[in-house]
C-alpha cells in the first residue's frame, strides 16, 4: 500500500480500535442470530436437523473469521517513495547549493566538509572528468548515494533526540545507539564514519584553536555535550539514534537499512541510479542564476517500507514510544521531496510568471 499521507501509526491504531469494536458487535450479533435461527429451525422436522445446524453454523463462523483476519492483518504493510533531486555544477566540479531546499543544501555542505578533510575523497572527486556521463555515473553518483544515506540517518538522529528529550519517556525503556553500535553501517558509509569520528582522532581538530561548536543540554546531562563542531572546513557531528530499548539496526544490503522493534520494522533504501529529473530551464536560470542551463539534475530515491508486526495488534500500552514514525516521515518528506519543494516550499507555478515579468521589464530597461 503506497500512501500519500504519513499517518501510518495513527491509521494502524485506528484500525485496531475499529476491529476490536467490530469483534464485540459481532459477538452480540452472533448471539442474536443464533437465538433467531434456533427458533426458525424448531419448525424444521427431520432426522438431519442437528447436521444442518452444524454445517450452517460452521460456514457462518468460517466466513466471519476470514473477514476479521483480513481486516486484522490486511493493513500491516505500507510503502512510500520520496524523490529528491540535486544538480551537478560541471564548471565548478561541485553540486549546486539550493537555498531553502534542505536536502540539496545539506549534501552540498557535507561534500565540502569531506573534501576539506579527506584527501582520498578530494582526489577522487576533483579528478573526475565532469561532462563525461559515464565517468560521472561511476565516480560521482556513488558518493552522492552515500551522502544521501548519511543525510537520512542524521535527520533521523536529530528528530529522535528531539522527540525523546521529554520527561514523559522513561530512560529505562530507551537505548542510544552510537556509531560503534552499528558497525555494518559505519563500515559502509564513509561520510558517517568521517563526520562522527571523535575530534581527538582528527588532525584538523587537533591543530587549530578555532572553535565553532554547538553544545546541547539534555535531561540526561547537566553539563551538556558538543553535538557539532567546525574547524577549517572540517565538520564533526555527534551521532546517536535514541530508540525503544529492544530496537535493532542492521544493514540488509548495500543501500538498505532496517530498523526493527516489537511493534514494526522500517526499511530505508537510498538509491542514486543516474536517472534524470526534469528541472525547468527558467528555474535554473532565473531562480538559481546558473549560467550552464544544461547541467544535469539527478533523482535521489528514498524507498521506505513499513511492516507492523502481527503481535502489535494485541498490545495496548507504550505506543507513545513509537509515534515518532509519523512525525519523522512527514518532516523528512518536507525537507527532501522535489515535489514538495516546488509545490509548497517555493510554489513555482505561482512565482514563475512574477519572476518572468520582472525579468522582461529589466531587459526592456537595459
XYZ file of C-alpha atoms in Angstrom:
366
model
C 0.000 0.000 0.000
C 1.521 3.291 -1.117
C 0.073 6.102 0.995
C 0.290 9.814 0.297
C -0.002 10.801 3.953
C 2.327 9.826 6.777
C -0.287 8.640 9.283
C 0.786 5.017 9.353
C 0.889 4.727 13.131
C -2.383 6.576 13.676
C -4.114 4.618 10.916
C -2.906 1.330 12.371
C -4.148 2.248 15.850
C -7.475 3.443 14.427
C -7.896 0.156 12.549
C -7.071 -1.721 15.719
C -9.775 0.147 17.633
C -12.358 -0.361 14.889
C -11.662 -4.083 14.662
C -11.987 -4.535 18.422
C -15.329 -2.758 18.266
C -16.310 -4.975 15.347
C -15.435 -8.115 17.310
C -17.601 -7.049 20.261
C -20.515 -6.173 17.973
C -20.079 -9.473 16.111
C -20.314 -11.456 19.334
C -23.605 -9.875 20.347
C -24.904 -10.055 16.780
C -23.954 -13.728 16.648
C -25.843 -14.447 19.849
C -28.918 -12.682 18.486
C -28.767 -14.503 15.156
C -28.274 -17.793 16.980
C -31.412 -17.280 19.039
C -33.470 -16.344 15.978
C -32.134 -19.224 13.873
C -32.799 -21.697 16.687
C -36.408 -20.585 16.775
C -36.731 -20.954 12.998
C -35.168 -24.391 12.899
C -37.512 -25.624 15.598
C -40.115 -25.719 12.834
C -37.905 -27.918 10.688
C -38.663 -31.582 11.097
C -36.323 -34.349 10.147
C -33.583 -36.576 11.389
C -30.784 -34.370 9.929
C -31.686 -31.216 11.846
C -28.524 -31.368 14.017
C -26.322 -31.889 10.944
C -27.917 -28.895 9.197
C -27.337 -26.788 12.318
C -23.675 -27.792 12.452
C -22.873 -27.212 8.769
C -24.551 -23.804 8.574
C -23.019 -22.731 11.867
C -19.517 -23.719 10.778
C -19.918 -21.931 7.444
C -21.035 -18.721 9.116
C -18.185 -18.884 11.640
C -15.653 -19.517 8.856
C -16.905 -16.566 6.802
C -16.737 -14.264 9.830
C -13.229 -15.445 10.755
C -11.921 -14.867 7.220
C -13.403 -11.379 7.192
C -11.967 -10.487 10.606
C -8.499 -11.879 9.842
C -8.397 -9.979 6.568
C -9.248 -6.731 8.352
C -6.959 -7.504 11.250
C -3.813 -8.328 9.294
C -4.525 -6.912 5.852
C -3.324 -3.354 6.532
C 0.052 -4.013 8.099
C 2.297 -3.039 5.207
C 2.863 0.425 3.806
C 5.242 1.811 1.199
C 6.329 5.334 0.366
C 8.660 6.696 -2.307
C 10.274 10.095 -1.742
C 12.230 11.546 -4.656
C 14.721 14.310 -4.007
C 16.987 15.928 -6.589
C 20.381 17.544 -6.982
C 22.016 19.464 -9.826
C 25.622 18.907 -10.849
C 27.690 22.025 -11.451
C 30.162 20.776 -14.027
C 32.013 24.076 -14.342
C 32.837 24.249 -10.632
C 33.105 20.462 -10.198
C 30.500 20.585 -7.492
C 26.815 20.185 -6.784
C 24.551 23.222 -6.709
C 23.689 24.642 -3.313
C 19.939 25.313 -3.495
C 18.719 27.771 -0.901
C 15.619 26.772 1.095
C 15.877 23.157 -0.080
C 17.217 21.261 2.912
C 18.329 18.098 1.120
C 20.391 19.871 -1.518
C 21.941 22.435 0.827
C 22.877 19.767 3.389
C 24.528 17.356 0.950
C 26.392 20.352 -0.525
C 27.682 21.175 2.969
C 28.598 17.548 3.682
C 30.525 17.248 0.427
C 32.554 20.422 1.080
C 33.434 19.236 4.589
C 34.506 15.809 3.348
C 36.701 17.297 0.604
C 38.295 19.661 3.141
C 39.364 16.795 5.402
C 39.626 13.547 3.444
C 42.360 13.535 0.796
C 41.089 10.368 -0.872
C 37.588 11.774 -1.363
C 39.033 15.101 -2.520
C 41.316 13.475 -5.085
C 38.650 11.102 -6.361
C 36.050 13.855 -6.729
C 38.203 16.599 -8.246
C 39.947 14.229 -10.673
C 36.623 13.187 -12.169
C 36.106 14.261 -15.758
C 32.916 16.286 -15.307
C 30.954 16.219 -18.534
C 31.828 12.603 -19.231
C 28.496 10.981 -18.373
C 29.960 7.507 -17.909
C 32.664 8.711 -15.539
C 30.183 10.830 -13.594
C 27.945 7.810 -13.064
C 30.833 5.592 -11.967
C 32.628 8.035 -9.653
C 30.252 10.845 -8.639
C 26.888 9.164 -8.117
C 28.111 6.547 -5.583
C 29.415 9.409 -3.426
C 26.068 11.206 -3.631
C 24.284 7.996 -2.647
C 26.432 7.638 0.476
C 25.983 11.315 1.356
C 22.217 10.953 0.876
C 22.082 7.955 3.181
C 24.049 9.925 5.765
C 21.577 12.782 5.292
C 18.717 10.409 6.146
C 20.496 8.995 9.206
C 21.449 12.433 10.515
C 17.884 13.690 10.022
C 16.553 10.659 11.906
C 19.102 11.133 14.692
C 18.137 14.789 15.140
C 14.412 14.036 15.132
C 14.684 11.188 17.643
C 16.823 13.267 20.017
C 14.203 15.997 19.992
C 11.264 13.575 20.248
C 12.582 11.620 23.244
C 14.008 14.630 25.096
C 10.875 14.691 27.218
C 10.349 13.660 30.819
C 7.300 11.534 29.945
C 9.631 8.905 28.459
C 11.393 6.548 30.861
C 15.129 6.233 30.250
C 14.961 2.519 31.077
C 12.787 1.960 28.004
C 15.203 3.723 25.653
C 18.604 2.928 24.241
C 21.041 5.222 22.483
C 22.729 3.556 19.516
C 26.047 5.277 18.833
C 28.497 4.885 15.954
C 30.200 1.846 17.477
C 26.827 0.115 17.915
C 26.191 -0.003 14.160
C 29.473 -1.364 12.725
C 27.910 -2.657 9.480
C 26.511 0.739 8.576
C 29.587 2.615 9.778
C 31.907 0.475 7.664
C 29.862 1.003 4.503
C 29.285 4.753 4.737
C 32.426 6.880 4.585
C 30.610 10.087 5.483
C 29.033 8.699 8.646
C 32.422 7.323 9.656
C 34.215 10.602 8.909
C 31.813 13.115 10.448
C 31.054 11.155 13.631
C 34.672 10.196 14.351
C 35.812 11.670 17.706
C 37.538 15.040 17.314
C 40.635 13.900 19.201
C 41.282 11.395 16.400
C 41.172 14.008 13.614
C 44.136 16.187 12.673
C 42.189 19.311 11.690
C 40.565 19.462 15.119
C 43.836 18.851 16.967
C 45.928 21.533 15.312
C 43.589 24.514 15.350
C 42.411 26.955 18.003
C 39.345 27.976 16.013
C 36.156 26.802 17.693
C 32.675 26.962 16.228
C 30.799 24.381 18.213
C 27.276 23.812 19.497
C 26.629 22.359 22.941
C 23.357 20.592 23.641
C 21.900 20.157 27.116
C 19.555 17.235 27.676
C 17.655 15.883 30.638
C 20.298 13.134 30.867
C 23.206 15.511 31.434
C 23.600 18.759 33.356
C 26.935 19.557 31.702
C 25.870 19.167 28.103
C 27.898 17.774 25.228
C 29.284 19.033 21.956
C 26.993 17.815 19.198
C 28.645 19.674 16.307
C 31.887 21.485 15.605
C 33.520 23.071 12.556
C 37.207 23.770 12.047
C 38.967 24.779 8.834
C 36.174 23.324 6.735
C 36.018 20.017 8.619
C 32.812 19.011 10.365
C 32.086 16.970 13.472
C 28.550 15.717 14.129
C 27.809 13.701 17.245
C 25.771 10.706 16.114
C 23.307 8.623 18.043
C 19.911 7.081 17.418
C 17.716 7.089 20.503
C 15.159 4.313 20.080
C 12.979 1.955 22.131
C 15.350 -0.326 24.015
C 14.522 -3.513 22.094
C 15.204 -1.950 18.680
C 17.737 -3.357 16.241
C 19.539 -1.575 13.399
C 21.190 -3.598 10.648
C 22.436 -3.246 7.100
C 20.358 -5.549 4.886
C 22.220 -4.861 1.666
C 24.453 -2.147 0.245
C 21.825 0.585 0.155
C 19.188 -0.634 2.635
C 18.997 -0.062 6.384
C 16.492 -1.927 8.555
C 15.234 -0.669 11.924
C 13.041 -3.140 13.790
C 11.302 -3.234 17.148
C 8.398 -5.031 18.835
C 5.759 -3.008 17.011
C 7.043 -2.560 13.465
C 10.034 -2.618 11.168
C 11.030 0.081 8.722
C 13.452 -0.361 5.845
C 15.017 2.572 4.026
C 16.692 2.121 0.659
C 18.644 5.069 -0.731
C 19.273 4.954 -4.455
C 21.026 7.354 -6.831
C 20.879 5.350 -10.040
C 21.621 8.086 -12.556
C 18.000 8.697 -13.546
C 17.498 12.317 -14.567
C 14.646 14.536 -13.483
C 13.255 17.471 -15.419
C 14.031 20.806 -13.789
C 12.652 23.848 -15.663
C 15.295 25.848 -17.525
C 13.698 29.036 -16.189
C 14.167 27.800 -12.624
C 17.857 27.154 -13.234
C 18.450 30.463 -14.952
C 16.077 32.931 -13.297
C 15.739 31.467 -9.798
C 19.152 29.878 -9.188
C 21.106 32.162 -11.505
C 23.017 29.282 -13.090
C 24.974 30.005 -16.260
C 25.149 26.486 -17.652
C 21.482 25.607 -18.005
C 22.238 22.143 -19.351
C 23.943 20.787 -16.233
C 22.127 17.543 -15.355
C 19.716 17.089 -12.460
C 19.505 13.626 -10.914
C 16.916 11.877 -8.759
C 17.715 10.578 -5.292
C 15.117 7.990 -4.361
C 14.314 7.122 -0.751
C 12.193 3.963 -0.723
C 10.507 3.428 2.642
C 8.696 0.236 3.625
C 6.889 -0.234 6.934
C 5.505 -3.505 8.282
C 3.613 -3.676 11.564
C 4.072 -6.912 13.499
C 1.000 -9.121 13.858
C 1.514 -9.292 17.611
C 1.444 -5.485 17.895
C -2.307 -5.551 17.341
C -2.786 -7.118 20.760
C -0.585 -4.593 22.600
C -2.349 -1.644 24.159
C 0.343 0.214 26.130
C 3.565 2.146 25.426
C 2.583 3.168 21.894
C 3.877 6.673 22.624
C 7.443 5.307 22.309
C 6.821 4.520 18.646
C 4.858 7.547 17.493
C 7.978 9.279 16.193
C 7.430 7.319 12.985
C 4.707 9.536 11.501
C 6.199 12.853 12.587
C 9.654 11.975 11.275
C 8.495 10.786 7.855
C 6.307 13.853 7.454
C 9.240 16.116 8.338
C 11.629 14.191 6.091
C 9.331 14.471 3.078
C 9.078 18.239 3.541
C 12.872 18.531 3.663
C 13.794 16.123 0.857
C 10.942 15.820 -1.640
C 11.361 17.510 -5.020
C 7.587 17.612 -5.444
C 7.022 19.238 -2.050
C 9.824 21.739 -2.663
C 8.432 23.023 -5.968
C 4.759 22.859 -4.991
C 4.794 24.011 -1.363
C 8.176 25.497 -0.462
C 8.604 27.913 -3.371
C 5.245 27.486 -5.158
C 6.986 27.515 -8.532
C 3.846 27.629 -10.691
C 2.810 30.858 -8.976
C 6.153 32.652 -8.705
C 7.414 31.820 -12.207
C 5.141 34.343 -14.008
C 6.205 37.002 -11.487
C 9.918 36.298 -12.000
C 9.449 36.202 -15.775
C 7.594 39.545 -15.768
C 10.302 41.211 -13.681
C 12.967 39.760 -15.975
C 11.214 41.140 -19.077
C 10.926 44.602 -17.501
C 14.606 44.505 -16.588
C 15.551 43.534 -20.155
C 13.479 46.416 -21.597
C 15.151 48.947 -19.293
C 18.556 47.738 -20.432
